[in-house]
CSV table of N, CA and C in Angstrom, one decimal:
chain,number,residue,atom,x,y,z
A,1,UNK,N,188.7,226.7,130.9
A,1,UNK,CA,188.2,225.5,130.2
A,1,UNK,C,188.2,224.4,131.2
A,2,UNK,N,187.1,223.6,131.2
A,2,UNK,CA,187.1,222.4,132.0
A,2,UNK,C,187.7,221.2,131.3
A,3,UNK,N,188.3,220.3,132.0
A,3,UNK,CA,188.7,219.1,131.5
A,3,UNK,C,187.9,217.9,132.1
A,4,UNK,N,187.5,217.0,131.2
A,4,UNK,CA,186.7,215.9,131.7
A,4,UNK,C,187.4,214.6,131.4
A,5,UNK,N,187.0,213.6,132.0
A,5,UNK,CA,187.7,212.3,131.8
A,5,UNK,C,186.9,211.4,130.8
A,6,UNK,N,187.5,211.1,129.7
A,6,UNK,CA,186.9,210.3,128.7
A,6,UNK,C,187.8,209.1,128.5
A,7,UNK,N,187.2,208.0,128.1
A,7,UNK,CA,185.8,207.7,127.7
A,7,UNK,C,184.9,207.7,128.9
A,8,UNK,N,183.6,207.8,128.7
A,8,UNK,CA,182.6,207.6,129.7
A,8,UNK,C,182.4,206.1,129.7
A,9,UNK,N,182.4,205.5,130.9
A,9,UNK,CA,182.3,204.0,131.0
A,9,UNK,C,181.0,203.5,131.5
A,10,UNK,N,180.4,202.6,130.7
A,10,UNK,CA,179.2,201.9,131.2
A,10,UNK,C,179.7,200.5,131.6
A,11,UNK,N,178.7,199.6,131.9
A,11,UNK,CA,179.1,198.3,132.4
A,11,UNK,C,179.7,197.5,131.3
A,12,UNK,N,179.1,197.6,130.1
A,12,UNK,CA,179.6,196.8,128.9
A,12,UNK,C,180.1,197.7,127.8
A,13,UNK,N,179.8,199.0,127.8
A,13,UNK,CA,180.2,199.9,126.7
A,13,UNK,C,181.0,201.1,127.2
A,14,UNK,N,181.5,201.8,126.3
A,14,UNK,CA,182.2,203.1,126.6
A,14,UNK,C,181.7,204.1,125.6
A,15,UNK,N,181.7,205.4,126.0
A,15,UNK,CA,181.4,206.5,125.0
A,15,UNK,C,182.7,207.2,124.9
A,16,UNK,N,183.3,207.3,123.7
A,16,UNK,CA,184.5,208.1,123.4
A,16,UNK,C,184.1,209.2,122.5
A,17,UNK,N,184.9,210.3,122.6
A,17,UNK,CA,184.6,211.5,121.8
A,17,UNK,C,184.9,211.1,120.3
A,18,UNK,N,184.0,211.7,119.5
A,18,UNK,CA,184.1,211.5,118.0
A,18,UNK,C,185.5,212.1,117.6
A,19,UNK,N,186.1,211.4,116.6
A,19,UNK,CA,187.3,211.9,116.0
A,19,UNK,C,187.1,212.0,114.5
A,20,UNK,N,187.9,212.7,113.8
A,20,UNK,CA,187.8,212.8,112.3
A,20,UNK,C,187.8,211.5,111.6
A,21,UNK,N,188.5,210.5,112.1
A,21,UNK,CA,188.5,209.2,111.5
A,21,UNK,C,187.2,208.4,111.7
A,22,UNK,N,186.2,209.0,112.4
A,22,UNK,CA,184.9,208.4,112.5
A,22,UNK,C,183.9,208.8,111.4
A,23,UNK,N,184.3,209.7,110.6
A,23,UNK,CA,183.4,210.3,109.6
A,23,UNK,C,182.7,209.2,108.7
A,24,UNK,N,183.5,208.2,108.2
A,24,UNK,CA,182.8,207.2,107.4
A,24,UNK,C,181.8,206.4,108.1
A,25,UNK,N,182.2,206.0,109.4
A,25,UNK,CA,181.2,205.3,110.2
A,25,UNK,C,179.9,206.1,110.5
A,26,UNK,N,180.1,207.3,110.9
A,26,UNK,CA,178.9,208.2,111.1
A,26,UNK,C,178.1,208.4,109.9
A,27,UNK,N,178.8,208.6,108.7
A,27,UNK,CA,178.1,208.8,107.5
A,27,UNK,C,177.2,207.5,107.1
A,28,UNK,N,177.8,206.4,107.3
A,28,UNK,CA,177.1,205.1,107.0
A,28,UNK,C,175.9,205.0,108.0
A,29,UNK,N,176.1,205.3,109.3
A,29,UNK,CA,175.0,205.2,110.2
A,29,UNK,C,173.9,206.2,109.8
A,30,UNK,N,174.3,207.4,109.5
A,30,UNK,CA,173.3,208.4,109.2
A,30,UNK,C,172.6,208.2,107.9
A,31,UNK,N,173.0,207.3,107.1
A,31,UNK,CA,172.4,206.9,105.8
A,31,UNK,C,171.6,205.6,105.9
A,32,UNK,N,171.6,205.0,107.1
A,32,UNK,CA,170.9,203.8,107.3
A,32,UNK,C,169.4,204.1,107.5
A,33,UNK,N,168.5,203.1,107.3
A,33,UNK,CA,167.1,203.3,107.5
A,33,UNK,C,166.7,203.8,108.9
A,34,UNK,N,167.5,203.4,109.9
A,34,UNK,CA,167.3,203.8,111.3
A,34,UNK,C,167.4,205.3,111.5
A,35,UNK,N,168.1,206.0,110.6
A,35,UNK,CA,168.4,207.4,110.8
A,35,UNK,C,167.2,208.2,110.2
A,36,UNK,N,166.2,207.6,109.7
A,36,UNK,CA,165.1,208.4,109.1
A,36,UNK,C,164.4,209.4,110.1
A,37,UNK,N,164.6,209.2,111.4
A,37,UNK,CA,164.0,210.1,112.3
A,37,UNK,C,165.0,211.2,112.8
A,38,UNK,N,166.2,211.2,112.3
A,38,UNK,CA,167.2,212.2,112.6
A,38,UNK,C,167.2,213.3,111.5
A,39,UNK,N,167.8,214.4,111.9
A,39,UNK,CA,168.0,215.4,110.8
A,39,UNK,C,168.8,214.8,109.7
A,40,UNK,N,168.4,215.0,108.5
A,40,UNK,CA,169.0,214.5,107.3
A,40,UNK,C,170.4,215.2,107.1
A,41,UNK,N,171.4,214.4,106.7
A,41,UNK,CA,172.7,214.9,106.4
A,41,UNK,C,172.8,215.2,105.0
A,42,UNK,N,173.6,216.2,104.6
A,42,UNK,CA,173.8,216.6,103.3
A,42,UNK,C,175.3,216.4,102.9
A,43,UNK,N,175.5,215.8,101.7
A,43,UNK,CA,176.9,215.6,101.3
A,43,UNK,C,177.4,214.2,101.7
A,44,UNK,N,178.6,213.9,101.3
A,44,UNK,CA,179.2,212.6,101.6
A,44,UNK,C,180.1,212.6,102.8
A,45,UNK,N,181.0,211.7,102.8
A,45,UNK,CA,182.0,211.5,103.9
A,45,UNK,C,182.8,212.8,104.1
A,46,UNK,N,183.2,213.4,103.0
A,46,UNK,CA,183.9,214.7,103.2
A,46,UNK,C,183.1,215.8,103.9
A,47,UNK,N,181.8,215.9,103.6
A,47,UNK,CA,181.0,216.8,104.3
A,47,UNK,C,180.9,216.4,105.8
A,48,UNK,N,180.8,215.1,106.1
A,48,UNK,CA,180.8,214.7,107.5
A,48,UNK,C,182.1,215.1,108.2
A,49,UNK,N,183.2,214.9,107.5
A,49,UNK,CA,184.5,215.3,108.1
A,49,UNK,C,184.6,216.8,108.4
A,50,UNK,N,184.0,217.6,107.5
A,50,UNK,CA,184.0,219.0,107.7
A,50,UNK,C,183.1,219.4,108.9
A,51,UNK,N,182.0,218.7,109.0
A,51,UNK,CA,181.1,218.9,110.2
A,51,UNK,C,181.9,218.5,111.5
A,52,UNK,N,182.6,217.5,111.5
A,52,UNK,CA,183.4,217.1,112.7
A,52,UNK,C,184.4,218.1,113.0
A,53,UNK,N,185.1,218.7,112.0
A,53,UNK,CA,186.1,219.7,112.3
A,53,UNK,C,185.4,220.9,113.0
A,54,UNK,N,184.3,221.3,112.5
A,54,UNK,CA,183.6,222.4,113.2
A,54,UNK,C,183.1,222.0,114.6
A,55,UNK,N,182.6,220.8,114.7
A,55,UNK,CA,182.1,220.3,116.0
A,55,UNK,C,183.3,220.3,117.0
A,56,UNK,N,184.5,219.9,116.6
A,56,UNK,CA,185.6,219.8,117.6
A,56,UNK,C,185.9,221.2,118.2
A,57,UNK,N,185.6,222.3,117.4
A,57,UNK,CA,185.7,223.6,118.0
A,57,UNK,C,184.7,223.8,119.1
A,58,UNK,N,183.5,223.4,118.9
A,58,UNK,CA,182.4,223.5,119.9
A,58,UNK,C,182.7,222.6,121.1
A,59,UNK,N,183.3,221.5,120.9
A,59,UNK,CA,183.7,220.6,121.9
A,59,UNK,C,184.8,221.2,122.8
A,60,UNK,N,185.7,221.8,122.2
A,60,UNK,CA,186.9,222.5,122.9
A,60,UNK,C,186.3,223.6,123.8
A,61,UNK,N,185.2,224.2,123.4
A,61,UNK,CA,184.6,225.3,124.2
A,61,UNK,C,183.6,224.7,125.3
A,62,UNK,N,183.5,223.4,125.3
A,62,UNK,CA,182.5,222.8,126.2
A,62,UNK,C,181.1,223.0,125.9
A,63,UNK,N,180.8,223.3,124.6
A,63,UNK,CA,179.4,223.6,124.1
A,63,UNK,C,178.7,222.4,123.6
A,64,UNK,N,179.4,221.3,123.3
A,64,UNK,CA,178.8,220.1,122.7
A,64,UNK,C,179.7,219.0,122.9
A,65,UNK,N,179.1,217.8,123.1
A,65,UNK,CA,179.9,216.5,123.2
A,65,UNK,C,179.2,215.5,122.3
A,66,UNK,N,180.0,214.9,121.4
A,66,UNK,CA,179.5,213.9,120.4
A,66,UNK,C,180.4,212.7,120.6
A,67,UNK,N,179.7,211.6,120.9
A,67,UNK,CA,180.3,210.3,121.2
A,67,UNK,C,180.1,209.2,120.2
A,68,UNK,N,181.1,208.3,120.1
A,68,UNK,CA,180.9,207.0,119.5
A,68,UNK,C,180.7,206.1,120.6
A,69,UNK,N,179.6,205.3,120.5
A,69,UNK,CA,179.3,204.2,121.5
A,69,UNK,C,180.2,203.0,121.1
A,70,UNK,N,181.0,202.6,122.0
A,70,UNK,CA,182.0,201.5,121.7
A,70,UNK,C,181.6,200.2,122.6
A,71,UNK,N,181.8,199.1,122.0
A,71,UNK,CA,181.6,197.8,122.7
A,71,UNK,C,182.4,196.8,122.0
A,72,UNK,N,183.7,197.0,122.0
A,72,UNK,CA,184.6,196.1,121.2
A,72,UNK,C,184.7,196.6,119.8
A,73,UNK,N,183.7,197.2,119.3
A,73,UNK,CA,183.6,197.9,117.9
A,73,UNK,C,182.7,199.1,118.1
A,74,UNK,N,182.7,199.9,117.0
A,74,UNK,CA,181.8,201.1,117.1
A,74,UNK,C,180.4,200.6,116.8
A,75,UNK,N,179.5,201.0,117.8
A,75,UNK,CA,178.1,200.5,117.8
A,75,UNK,C,177.1,201.6,117.5
A,76,UNK,N,177.5,202.9,117.7
A,76,UNK,CA,176.5,203.9,117.4
A,76,UNK,C,177.1,205.3,117.8
A,77,UNK,N,176.2,206.3,117.8
A,77,UNK,CA,176.5,207.6,118.2
A,77,UNK,C,175.5,208.2,119.2
A,78,UNK,N,175.9,209.2,119.9
A,78,UNK,CA,175.0,209.9,120.9
A,78,UNK,C,175.7,211.2,121.2
A,79,UNK,N,174.9,212.3,121.3
A,79,UNK,CA,175.4,213.6,121.4
A,79,UNK,C,174.7,214.5,122.4
A,80,UNK,N,175.4,215.3,123.2
A,80,UNK,CA,174.9,216.3,124.0
A,80,UNK,C,175.1,217.7,123.4
A,81,UNK,N,174.0,218.5,123.3
A,81,UNK,CA,174.1,219.8,122.6
A,81,UNK,C,173.0,220.7,123.2
A,82,UNK,N,172.9,221.9,122.7
A,82,UNK,CA,171.9,222.9,123.1
A,82,UNK,C,171.9,223.1,124.6
A,83,UNK,N,173.1,223.4,125.1
A,83,UNK,CA,173.3,223.5,126.5
A,83,UNK,C,172.8,224.9,127.0
A,84,UNK,N,171.9,224.9,128.0
A,84,UNK,CA,171.3,226.1,128.6
A,84,UNK,C,171.8,226.2,130.0
A,85,UNK,N,171.3,227.1,130.7
A,85,UNK,CA,171.8,227.4,132.1
A,85,UNK,C,171.6,226.1,133.0
A,86,UNK,N,170.5,225.5,133.0
A,86,UNK,CA,170.3,224.3,133.8
A,86,UNK,C,169.8,223.1,133.1
A,87,UNK,N,169.9,223.1,131.7
A,87,UNK,CA,169.3,222.0,130.9
A,87,UNK,C,170.2,221.7,129.7
A,88,UNK,N,170.1,220.5,129.3
A,88,UNK,CA,170.9,220.1,128.1
A,88,UNK,C,169.9,219.3,127.2
A,89,UNK,N,170.3,219.2,126.0
A,89,UNK,CA,169.6,218.4,125.0
A,89,UNK,C,170.5,217.2,124.6
A,90,UNK,N,169.9,216.1,124.3
A,90,UNK,CA,170.7,215.0,123.8
A,90,UNK,C,170.0,214.3,122.7
A,91,UNK,N,170.8,213.8,121.7
A,91,UNK,CA,170.2,213.2,120.5
A,91,UNK,C,171.3,212.6,119.7
A,92,UNK,N,171.0,212.7,118.4
A,92,UNK,CA,171.9,212.0,117.4
A,92,UNK,C,172.2,210.6,117.8
A,93,UNK,N,171.2,210.0,118.4
A,93,UNK,CA,171.3,208.7,119.0
A,93,UNK,C,170.9,207.7,118.0
A,94,UNK,N,171.9,206.9,117.6
A,94,UNK,CA,171.6,205.8,116.6
A,94,UNK,C,172.5,204.7,116.9
A,95,UNK,N,171.9,203.5,116.9
A,95,UNK,CA,172.7,202.3,117.3
A,95,UNK,C,172.5,201.3,116.2
A,96,UNK,N,173.6,200.7,115.8
A,96,UNK,CA,173.6,199.6,114.8
A,96,UNK,C,172.6,198.5,115.2
A,97,UNK,N,171.9,198.0,114.2
A,97,UNK,CA,170.9,196.9,114.4
A,97,UNK,C,171.6,195.7,115.1
A,98,UNK,N,172.8,195.4,114.7
A,98,UNK,CA,173.5,194.2,115.2
A,98,UNK,C,174.0,194.3,116.7
A,99,UNK,N,173.8,195.5,117.3
A,99,UNK,CA,174.3,195.7,118.6
A,99,UNK,C,173.5,194.9,119.7
A,100,UNK,N,174.2,194.6,120.8
A,100,UNK,CA,173.5,193.9,121.9
A,100,UNK,C,172.4,194.8,122.5
A,101,UNK,N,171.4,194.2,123.1
A,101,UNK,CA,170.2,194.9,123.5
A,101,UNK,C,170.5,195.9,124.6
A,102,UNK,N,171.6,195.7,125.4
A,102,UNK,CA,171.9,196.6,126.5
A,102,UNK,C,172.5,197.9,126.1
A,103,UNK,N,172.9,198.0,124.8
A,103,UNK,CA,173.6,199.3,124.3
A,103,UNK,C,172.7,200.5,124.5
A,104,UNK,N,171.4,200.4,124.2
A,104,UNK,CA,170.6,201.6,124.3
A,104,UNK,C,170.5,202.1,125.8
A,105,UNK,N,170.2,201.2,126.7
A,105,UNK,CA,170.0,201.7,128.1
A,105,UNK,C,171.4,202.2,128.7
A,106,UNK,N,172.4,201.4,128.4
A,106,UNK,CA,173.7,201.8,128.9
A,106,UNK,C,174.2,203.2,128.3
A,107,UNK,N,174.0,203.4,127.0
A,107,UNK,CA,174.4,204.7,126.4
A,107,UNK,C,173.6,205.8,127.0
A,108,UNK,N,172.3,205.6,127.2
A,108,UNK,CA,171.5,206.7,127.9
A,108,UNK,C,171.9,206.9,129.3
A,109,UNK,N,172.2,205.9,130.1
A,109,UNK,CA,172.7,206.0,131.4
A,109,UNK,C,174.0,206.8,131.5
A,110,UNK,N,174.9,206.5,130.5
A,110,UNK,CA,176.2,207.2,130.5
A,110,UNK,C,176.0,208.7,130.2
A,111,UNK,N,175.1,209.0,129.2
A,111,UNK,CA,174.9,210.4,128.8
A,111,UNK,C,174.3,211.2,130.0
A,112,UNK,N,173.3,210.6,130.7
A,112,UNK,CA,172.7,211.2,131.8
A,112,UNK,C,173.7,211.4,133.0
A,113,UNK,N,174.5,210.4,133.2
A,113,UNK,CA,175.5,210.4,134.3
A,113,UNK,C,176.5,211.6,134.0
A,114,UNK,N,177.0,211.7,132.8
A,114,UNK,CA,177.9,212.8,132.5
A,114,UNK,C,177.2,214.1,132.6
A,115,UNK,N,176.0,214.3,132.0
A,115,UNK,CA,175.4,215.6,132.0
A,115,UNK,C,174.9,216.1,133.4
A,116,UNK,N,174.4,215.1,134.1
A,116,UNK,CA,173.8,215.5,135.4
A,116,UNK,C,174.9,215.6,136.5
A,117,UNK,N,175.8,214.6,136.6
A,117,UNK,CA,176.8,214.5,137.7
A,117,UNK,C,178.1,215.1,137.4
A,118,UNK,N,178.5,215.2,136.1
A,118,UNK,CA,179.8,215.9,135.8
A,118,UNK,C,179.6,217.3,135.3
A,119,UNK,N,178.7,217.5,134.4
A,119,UNK,CA,178.4,218.9,133.9
A,119,UNK,C,177.5,219.7,134.8
A,120,UNK,N,176.8,219.0,135.7
A,120,UNK,CA,176.0,219.7,136.7
A,120,UNK,C,174.6,220.2,136.3
A,121,UNK,N,174.1,219.7,135.2
A,121,UNK,CA,172.7,220.1,134.8
A,121,UNK,C,171.7,219.6,135.7
A,122,UNK,N,170.5,220.2,135.8
A,122,UNK,CA,169.4,219.8,136.6
A,122,UNK,C,168.3,219.1,135.8
A,123,UNK,N,168.3,219.3,134.5
A,123,UNK,CA,167.3,218.7,133.7
A,123,UNK,C,167.8,218.5,132.2
A,124,UNK,N,167.0,217.7,131.5
A,124,UNK,CA,167.3,217.5,130.1
A,124,UNK,C,166.0,217.8,129.3
A,125,UNK,N,166.2,218.4,128.1
A,125,UNK,CA,165.1,218.7,127.2
A,125,UNK,C,165.5,218.0,125.9
A,126,UNK,N,164.5,217.4,125.2
A,126,UNK,CA,164.8,216.8,123.9
A,126,UNK,C,163.5,216.5,123.2
A,127,UNK,N,163.6,216.3,121.9
A,127,UNK,CA,162.5,216.0,121.1
A,127,UNK,C,162.7,214.7,120.4
A,128,UNK,N,161.5,214.1,120.1
A,128,UNK,CA,161.5,212.8,119.4
A,128,UNK,C,160.4,212.8,118.4
A,129,UNK,N,160.7,212.4,117.2
A,129,UNK,CA,159.7,212.3,116.2
A,129,UNK,C,158.6,211.4,116.6
A,130,UNK,N,157.3,211.8,116.4
A,130,UNK,CA,156.2,211.0,116.9
A,130,UNK,C,156.2,209.6,116.2
A,131,UNK,N,156.6,209.5,115.0
A,131,UNK,CA,156.7,208.2,114.3
A,131,UNK,C,157.8,207.3,114.8
A,132,UNK,N,158.7,207.8,115.6
A,132,UNK,CA,159.8,207.0,116.2
A,132,UNK,C,159.3,206.3,117.4
A,133,UNK,N,158.3,205.4,117.2
A,133,UNK,CA,157.5,204.8,118.3
A,133,UNK,C,158.4,204.1,119.3
A,134,UNK,N,159.4,203.4,118.9
A,134,UNK,CA,160.3,202.7,119.9
A,134,UNK,C,161.1,203.6,120.8
A,135,UNK,N,161.6,204.7,120.2
A,135,UNK,CA,162.3,205.7,121.0
A,135,UNK,C,161.4,206.5,122.0
A,136,UNK,N,160.2,206.8,121.5
A,136,UNK,CA,159.2,207.5,122.4
A,136,UNK,C,158.9,206.5,123.5
A,137,UNK,N,158.6,205.3,123.3
A,137,UNK,CA,158.3,204.3,124.3
A,137,UNK,C,159.5,204.1,125.3
A,138,UNK,N,160.7,204.1,124.8
A,138,UNK,CA,161.9,204.0,125.6
A,138,UNK,C,161.9,205.2,126.6
A,139,UNK,N,161.8,206.4,126.1
A,139,UNK,CA,161.8,207.6,127.0
A,139,UNK,C,160.7,207.6,128.0
A,140,UNK,N,159.5,207.1,127.6
A,140,UNK,CA,158.4,207.0,128.6
A,140,UNK,C,158.7,206.0,129.6
A,141,UNK,N,159.3,204.8,129.3
A,141,UNK,CA,159.6,203.8,130.3
A,141,UNK,C,160.6,204.4,131.3
A,142,UNK,N,161.5,205.3,130.8
A,142,UNK,CA,162.5,205.9,131.7
A,142,UNK,C,161.8,207.1,132.5
A,143,UNK,N,160.6,207.3,132.3
A,143,UNK,CA,159.8,208.4,133.0
A,143,UNK,C,160.0,209.8,132.6
A,144,UNK,N,160.6,209.9,131.3
A,144,UNK,CA,160.6,211.3,130.7
A,144,UNK,C,159.2,211.7,130.5
A,145,UNK,N,158.9,213.0,130.6
A,145,UNK,CA,157.6,213.6,130.5
A,145,UNK,C,157.5,214.4,129.2
A,146,UNK,N,156.4,214.1,128.5
A,146,UNK,CA,156.1,214.9,127.3
A,146,UNK,C,155.5,216.2,127.8
A,147,UNK,N,156.1,217.3,127.5
A,147,UNK,CA,155.7,218.6,127.9
A,147,UNK,C,154.9,219.4,126.9
A,148,UNK,N,155.1,219.1,125.6
A,148,UNK,CA,154.4,219.7,124.5
A,148,UNK,C,154.6,218.8,123.3
A,149,UNK,N,153.8,219.1,122.3
A,149,UNK,CA,154.0,218.4,121.0
A,149,UNK,C,153.6,219.3,119.9
A,150,UNK,N,154.0,219.0,118.7
A,150,UNK,CA,153.6,219.7,117.5
A,150,UNK,C,153.2,218.6,116.5
A,151,UNK,N,153.0,218.9,115.3
A,151,UNK,CA,152.6,217.9,114.3
A,151,UNK,C,153.6,216.8,114.1
A,152,UNK,N,154.9,217.0,114.3
A,152,UNK,CA,155.9,216.0,114.0
A,152,UNK,C,156.6,215.4,115.3
A,153,UNK,N,156.7,216.2,116.4
A,153,UNK,CA,157.5,215.9,117.5
A,153,UNK,C,156.8,215.9,118.8
A,154,UNK,N,157.3,215.0,119.7
A,154,UNK,CA,157.0,215.2,121.2
A,154,UNK,C,158.2,215.9,121.8
A,155,UNK,N,158.0,216.8,122.7
A,155,UNK,CA,159.1,217.5,123.4
A,155,UNK,C,159.0,217.0,124.9
A,156,UNK,N,160.2,216.4,125.3
A,156,UNK,CA,160.3,215.8,126.6
A,156,UNK,C,161.1,216.7,127.6
A,157,UNK,N,160.9,216.5,128.9
A,157,UNK,CA,161.8,216.9,129.9
A,157,UNK,C,162.1,215.7,130.8
A,158,UNK,N,163.3,215.7,131.4
A,158,UNK,CA,163.7,214.6,132.2
A,158,UNK,C,164.7,215.3,133.3
A,159,UNK,N,164.4,215.1,134.6
A,159,UNK,CA,165.1,215.8,135.6
A,159,UNK,C,166.2,214.9,136.2
A,160,UNK,N,167.1,215.5,137.0
A,160,UNK,CA,168.1,214.8,137.7
A,160,UNK,C,167.5,213.8,138.6
A,161,UNK,N,166.4,214.1,139.3
A,161,UNK,CA,165.7,213.2,140.2
A,161,UNK,C,165.1,212.0,139.4
A,162,UNK,N,164.6,212.3,138.2
A,162,UNK,CA,164.2,211.2,137.3
A,162,UNK,C,165.3,210.2,137.0
A,163,UNK,N,166.5,210.8,136.8
A,163,UNK,CA,167.7,210.0,136.5
A,163,UNK,C,168.0,209.1,137.7
A,164,UNK,N,167.9,209.6,138.9
A,164,UNK,CA,168.2,208.8,140.1
A,164,UNK,C,167.3,207.6,140.1
A,165,UNK,N,166.0,207.8,139.8
A,165,UNK,CA,165.0,206.8,139.8
A,165,UNK,C,165.4,205.8,138.7
A,166,UNK,N,165.8,206.3,137.5
A,166,UNK,CA,166.2,205.4,136.4
A,166,UNK,C,167.4,204.5,136.8
A,167,UNK,N,168.3,205.1,137.5
A,167,UNK,CA,169.5,204.3,137.9
A,167,UNK,C,169.1,203.2,138.8
A,168,UNK,N,168.2,203.4,139.7
A,168,UNK,CA,167.7,202.4,140.6
A,168,UNK,C,167.0,201.3,139.8
A,169,UNK,N,166.1,201.7,138.9
A,169,UNK,CA,165.4,200.8,138.1
A,169,UNK,C,166.3,199.9,137.2
A,170,UNK,N,167.3,200.5,136.6
A,170,UNK,CA,168.2,199.8,135.7
A,170,UNK,C,169.5,199.5,136.3
A,171,UNK,N,169.6,199.3,137.6
A,171,UNK,CA,170.8,199.1,138.3
A,171,UNK,C,171.7,198.0,137.7
A,172,UNK,N,171.1,197.0,137.1
A,172,UNK,CA,171.9,195.9,136.6
A,172,UNK,C,172.7,196.3,135.4
A,173,UNK,N,172.4,197.5,134.8
A,173,UNK,CA,173.2,198.1,133.7
A,173,UNK,C,174.2,199.1,134.2
A,174,UNK,N,174.3,199.4,135.5
A,174,UNK,CA,175.2,200.4,136.0
A,174,UNK,C,176.4,199.7,136.6
A,175,UNK,N,177.5,200.5,136.5
A,175,UNK,CA,178.8,200.1,137.2
A,175,UNK,C,178.6,200.3,138.7
A,176,UNK,N,178.9,199.3,139.4
A,176,UNK,CA,178.7,199.4,140.9
A,176,UNK,C,180.0,199.9,141.5
């Protein structure tokens, strides 16, 4: 089993692993209007707690990493999952409306840094609901490529080389 250093540090934020005590926060976020583009959750806070218990087993095996985005307070969530030989998926990305504008870019930079440079992946694959216009635009600004689509989703790829370009473009958000 690998051991990693947490939290993941951005310039203004940190990503710490989800704990059972985060269930109410996650439940509230996942029931906010912003979560309409994410997989719907079933049940209440207790169901979220049970999901976290099962997730922690996958985390211990290095199969998945679910983070709380911190910036003095809990600001959102972001998750790495569906790990393949050279590719990872990330999602469950939701940020409170009251969060500073840099939280989105810094949390994405932290996830990519961890997945590419710590876990050693070569690329990322992920999907975004077509109606989630702001998130689609965010990924396109970062040079993620739409590789296919269906009636609901765009499917993106993003390489380690793309990440290096992203880091240069968003250098003011990176720790030097």
